[in-house]
PDB file of C-alpha atoms and ligand atoms in Angstrom:
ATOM      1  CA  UNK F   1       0.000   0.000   0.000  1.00 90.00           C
ATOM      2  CA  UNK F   2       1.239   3.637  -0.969  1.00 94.00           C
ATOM      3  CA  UNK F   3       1.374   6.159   1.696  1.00 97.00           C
ATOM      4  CA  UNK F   4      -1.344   8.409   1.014  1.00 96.00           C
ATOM      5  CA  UNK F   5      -0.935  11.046   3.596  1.00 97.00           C
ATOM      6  CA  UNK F   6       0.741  12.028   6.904  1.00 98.00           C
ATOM      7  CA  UNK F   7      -2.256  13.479   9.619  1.00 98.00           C
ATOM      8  CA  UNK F   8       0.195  15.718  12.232  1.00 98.00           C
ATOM      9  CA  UNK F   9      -2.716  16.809  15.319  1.00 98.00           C
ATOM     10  CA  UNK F  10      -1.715  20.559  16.068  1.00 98.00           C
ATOM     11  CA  UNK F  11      -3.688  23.129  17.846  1.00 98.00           C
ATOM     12  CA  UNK F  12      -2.900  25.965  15.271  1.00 98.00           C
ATOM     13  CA  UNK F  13      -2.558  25.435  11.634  1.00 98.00           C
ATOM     14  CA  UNK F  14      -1.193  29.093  11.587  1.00 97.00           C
ATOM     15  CA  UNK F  15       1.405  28.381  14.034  1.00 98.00           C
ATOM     16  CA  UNK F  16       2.158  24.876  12.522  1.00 98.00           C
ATOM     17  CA  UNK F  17       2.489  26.726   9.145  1.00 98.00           C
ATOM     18  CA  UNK F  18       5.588  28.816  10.552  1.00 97.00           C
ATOM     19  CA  UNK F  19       7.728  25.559  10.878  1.00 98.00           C
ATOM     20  CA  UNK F  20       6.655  23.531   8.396  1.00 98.00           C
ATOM     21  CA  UNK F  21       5.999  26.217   5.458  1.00 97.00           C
ATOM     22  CA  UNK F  22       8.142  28.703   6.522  1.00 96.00           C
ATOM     23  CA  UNK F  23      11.320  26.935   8.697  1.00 97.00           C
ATOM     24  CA  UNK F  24      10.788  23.381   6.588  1.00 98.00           C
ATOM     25  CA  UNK F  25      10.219  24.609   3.261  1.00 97.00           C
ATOM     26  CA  UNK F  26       7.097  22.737   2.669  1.00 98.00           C
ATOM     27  CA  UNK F  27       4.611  24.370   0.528  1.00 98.00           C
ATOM     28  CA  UNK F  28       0.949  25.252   1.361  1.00 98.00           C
ATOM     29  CA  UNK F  29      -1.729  23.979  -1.274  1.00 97.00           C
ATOM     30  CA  UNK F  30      -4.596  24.976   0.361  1.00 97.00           C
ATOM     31  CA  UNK F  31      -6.274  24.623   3.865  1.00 98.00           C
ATOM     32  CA  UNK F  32      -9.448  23.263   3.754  1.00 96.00           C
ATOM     33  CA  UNK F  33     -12.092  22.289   6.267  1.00 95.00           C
ATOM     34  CA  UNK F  34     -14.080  19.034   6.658  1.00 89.00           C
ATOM     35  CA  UNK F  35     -17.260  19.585   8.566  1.00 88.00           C
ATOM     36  CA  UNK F  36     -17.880  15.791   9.432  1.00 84.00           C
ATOM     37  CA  UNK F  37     -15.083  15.647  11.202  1.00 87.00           C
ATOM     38  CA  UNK F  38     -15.099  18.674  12.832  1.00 94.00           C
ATOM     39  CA  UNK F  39     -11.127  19.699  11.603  1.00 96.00           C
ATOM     40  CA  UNK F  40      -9.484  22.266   9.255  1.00 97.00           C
ATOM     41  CA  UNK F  41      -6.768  20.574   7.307  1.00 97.00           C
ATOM     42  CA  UNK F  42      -3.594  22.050   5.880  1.00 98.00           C
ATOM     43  CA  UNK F  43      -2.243  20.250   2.818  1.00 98.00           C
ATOM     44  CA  UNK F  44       1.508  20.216   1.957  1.00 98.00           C
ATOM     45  CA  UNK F  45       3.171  17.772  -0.301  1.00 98.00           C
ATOM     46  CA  UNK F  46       6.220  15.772   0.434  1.00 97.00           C
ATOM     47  CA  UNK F  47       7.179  13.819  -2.577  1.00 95.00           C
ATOM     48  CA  UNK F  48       4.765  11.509  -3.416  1.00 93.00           C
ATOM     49  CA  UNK F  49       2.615  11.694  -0.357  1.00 96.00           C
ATOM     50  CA  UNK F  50       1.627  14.583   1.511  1.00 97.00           C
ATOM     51  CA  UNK F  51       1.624  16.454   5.027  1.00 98.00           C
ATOM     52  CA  UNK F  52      -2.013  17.475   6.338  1.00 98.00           C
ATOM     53  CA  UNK F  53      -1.964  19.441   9.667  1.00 98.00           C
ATOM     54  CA  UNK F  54      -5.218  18.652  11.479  1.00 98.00           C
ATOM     55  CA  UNK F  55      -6.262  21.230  13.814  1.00 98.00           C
ATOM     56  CA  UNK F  56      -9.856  21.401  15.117  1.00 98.00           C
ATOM     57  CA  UNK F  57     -12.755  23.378  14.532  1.00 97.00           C
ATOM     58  CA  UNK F  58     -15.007  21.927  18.031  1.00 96.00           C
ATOM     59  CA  UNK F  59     -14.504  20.919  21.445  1.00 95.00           C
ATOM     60  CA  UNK F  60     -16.076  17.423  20.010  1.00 95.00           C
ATOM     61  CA  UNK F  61     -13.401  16.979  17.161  1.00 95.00           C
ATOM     62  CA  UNK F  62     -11.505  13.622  17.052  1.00 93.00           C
ATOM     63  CA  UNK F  63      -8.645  15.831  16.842  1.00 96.00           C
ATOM     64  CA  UNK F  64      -9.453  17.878  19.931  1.00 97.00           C
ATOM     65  CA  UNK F  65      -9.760  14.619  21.827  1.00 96.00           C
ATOM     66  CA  UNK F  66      -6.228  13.488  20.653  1.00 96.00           C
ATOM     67  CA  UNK F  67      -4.530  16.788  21.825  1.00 98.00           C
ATOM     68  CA  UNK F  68      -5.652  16.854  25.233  1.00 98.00           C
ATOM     69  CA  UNK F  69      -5.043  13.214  25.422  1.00 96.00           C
ATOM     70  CA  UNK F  70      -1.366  12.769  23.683  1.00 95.00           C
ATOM     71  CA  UNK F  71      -0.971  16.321  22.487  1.00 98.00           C
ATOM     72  CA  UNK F  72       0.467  17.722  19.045  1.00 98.00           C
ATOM     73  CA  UNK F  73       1.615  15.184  16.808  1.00 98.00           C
ATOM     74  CA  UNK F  74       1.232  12.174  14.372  1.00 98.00           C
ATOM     75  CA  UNK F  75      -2.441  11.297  14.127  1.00 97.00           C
ATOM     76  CA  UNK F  76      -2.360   8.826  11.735  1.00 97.00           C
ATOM     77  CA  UNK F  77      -1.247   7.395   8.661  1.00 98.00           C
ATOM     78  CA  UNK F  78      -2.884   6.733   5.481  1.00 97.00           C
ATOM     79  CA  UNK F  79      -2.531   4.289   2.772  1.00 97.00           C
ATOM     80  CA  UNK F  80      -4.202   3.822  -0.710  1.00 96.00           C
ATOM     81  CA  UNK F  81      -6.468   1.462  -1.242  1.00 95.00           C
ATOM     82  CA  UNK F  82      -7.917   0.148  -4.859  1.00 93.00           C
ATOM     83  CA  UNK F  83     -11.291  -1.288  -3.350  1.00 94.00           C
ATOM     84  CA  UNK F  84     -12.071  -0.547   0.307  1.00 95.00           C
ATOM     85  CA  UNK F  85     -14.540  -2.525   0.830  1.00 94.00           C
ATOM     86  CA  UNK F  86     -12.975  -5.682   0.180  1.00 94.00           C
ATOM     87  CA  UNK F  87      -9.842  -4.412   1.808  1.00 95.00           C
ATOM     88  CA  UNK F  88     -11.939  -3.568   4.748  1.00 95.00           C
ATOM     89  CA  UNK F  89     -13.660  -7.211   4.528  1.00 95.00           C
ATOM     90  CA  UNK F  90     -10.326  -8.586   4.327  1.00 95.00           C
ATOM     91  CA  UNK F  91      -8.958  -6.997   6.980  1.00 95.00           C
ATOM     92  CA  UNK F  92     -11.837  -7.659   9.311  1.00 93.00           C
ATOM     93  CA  UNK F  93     -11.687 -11.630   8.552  1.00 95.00           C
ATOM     94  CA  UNK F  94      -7.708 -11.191   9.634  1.00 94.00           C
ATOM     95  CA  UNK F  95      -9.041  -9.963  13.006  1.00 93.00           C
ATOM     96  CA  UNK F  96      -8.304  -6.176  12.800  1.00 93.00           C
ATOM     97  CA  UNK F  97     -10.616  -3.903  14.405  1.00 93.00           C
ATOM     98  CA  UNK F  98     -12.315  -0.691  12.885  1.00 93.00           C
ATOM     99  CA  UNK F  99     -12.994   2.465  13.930  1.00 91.00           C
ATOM    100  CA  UNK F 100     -15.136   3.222  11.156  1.00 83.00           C
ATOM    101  CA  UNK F 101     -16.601   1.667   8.324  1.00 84.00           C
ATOM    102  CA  UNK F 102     -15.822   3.158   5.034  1.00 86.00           C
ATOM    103  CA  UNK F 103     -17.485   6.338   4.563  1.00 84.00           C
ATOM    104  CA  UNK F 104     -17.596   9.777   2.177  1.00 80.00           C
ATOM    105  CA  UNK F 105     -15.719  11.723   4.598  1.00 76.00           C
ATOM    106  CA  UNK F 106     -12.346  11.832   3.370  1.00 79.00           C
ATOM    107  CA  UNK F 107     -10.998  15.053   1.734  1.00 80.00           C
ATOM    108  CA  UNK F 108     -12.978  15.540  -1.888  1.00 79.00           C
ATOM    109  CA  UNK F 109     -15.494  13.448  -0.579  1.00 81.00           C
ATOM    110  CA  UNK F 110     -13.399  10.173  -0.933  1.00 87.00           C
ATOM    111  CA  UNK F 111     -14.019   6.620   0.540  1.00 93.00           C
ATOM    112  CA  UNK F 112     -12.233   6.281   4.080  1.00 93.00           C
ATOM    113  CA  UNK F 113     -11.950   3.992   6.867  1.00 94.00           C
ATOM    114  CA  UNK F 114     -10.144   4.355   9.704  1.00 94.00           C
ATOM    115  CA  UNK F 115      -8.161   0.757  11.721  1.00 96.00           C
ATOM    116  CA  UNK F 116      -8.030   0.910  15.396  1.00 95.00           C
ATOM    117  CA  UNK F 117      -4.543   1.537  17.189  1.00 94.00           C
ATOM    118  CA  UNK F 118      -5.111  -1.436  19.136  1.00 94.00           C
ATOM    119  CA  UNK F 119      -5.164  -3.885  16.484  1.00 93.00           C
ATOM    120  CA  UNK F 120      -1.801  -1.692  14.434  1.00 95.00           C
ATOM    121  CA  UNK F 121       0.548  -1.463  17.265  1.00 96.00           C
ATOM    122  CA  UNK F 122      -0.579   2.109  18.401  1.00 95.00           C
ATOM    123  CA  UNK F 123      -0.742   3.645  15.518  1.00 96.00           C
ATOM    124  CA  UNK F 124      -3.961   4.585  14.005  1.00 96.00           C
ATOM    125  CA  UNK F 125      -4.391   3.832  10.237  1.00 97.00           C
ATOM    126  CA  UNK F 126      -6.835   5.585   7.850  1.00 96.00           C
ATOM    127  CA  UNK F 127      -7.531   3.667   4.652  1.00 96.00           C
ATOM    128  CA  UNK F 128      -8.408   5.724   1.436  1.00 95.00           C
ATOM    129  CA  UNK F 129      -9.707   4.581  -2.067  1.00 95.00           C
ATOM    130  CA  UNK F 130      -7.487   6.023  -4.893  1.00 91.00           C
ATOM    131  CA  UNK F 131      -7.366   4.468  -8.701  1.00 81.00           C
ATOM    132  CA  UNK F 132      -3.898   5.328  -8.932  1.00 66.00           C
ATOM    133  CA  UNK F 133      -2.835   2.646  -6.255  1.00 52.00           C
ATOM    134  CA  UNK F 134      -3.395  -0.773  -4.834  1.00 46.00           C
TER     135      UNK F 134
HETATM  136 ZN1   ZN R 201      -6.054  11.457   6.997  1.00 74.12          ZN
END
């Protein structure tokens, strides 16, 4: 599976932006925000994959939860999938356990799913459909 995207949980994109646009040299491509989820999210490419600084927009974010919990940092990582929902189904029969069921929630409305940390060592893993990768 191709890496898809980095998620970094920070508690100001603006503030975020001075070290990784401005001391890092990553550029901006836009910041958008995702209502469902309750974040704002910073894209920056980095090679193939890209950087997405999460910060949220509610004191019931995901994101929110995550900071006070663990504070800034790596959220997650995501992967391409061809077909989620046999990846998912696949998954599930190998005993992994999901957070969420594959949903239109992902940036441009695209298929995600998210694995729980407990079943991928601690690390939560976000599953997106993409054509260009298997
Ligand atoms: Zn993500």
């Amino acid at each position: 599976m191709k890496l898809d995207h980095i998620g970094i949980a920070v508690h100001s994109i603006e503030d975020a932006l001075g070290t990784y646009q401005h001391r890092l040299g990553f550029s901006l491509v836009e910041i958008v925000a995702i209502d469902e989820q309750k974040v704002r999210v910073a894209i920056l490419p980095a090679g193939d994959s890209r950087i997405e600084l999460l910060e949220p927009t509610a004191p019931s974010s995901p994101i929110q939860k995550f900071l006070e919990k663990r504070g800034e940092g790596v959220h997650h990582l995501c992967f391409q999938v061809k077909d989620i929902q046999s990846k998912v189904k696949e998954l599930q029969s190998a005993s992994l356990q999901l957070v969420s069921m594959p949903s239109d929630t992902g940036l441009e409305g695209r298929r995600i799913a998210f694995l729980h940390p407990k079943s991928t060592h601690g690390v939560l893993i976000e599953l997106v459909e993409s054509e260009l990768e298997a």
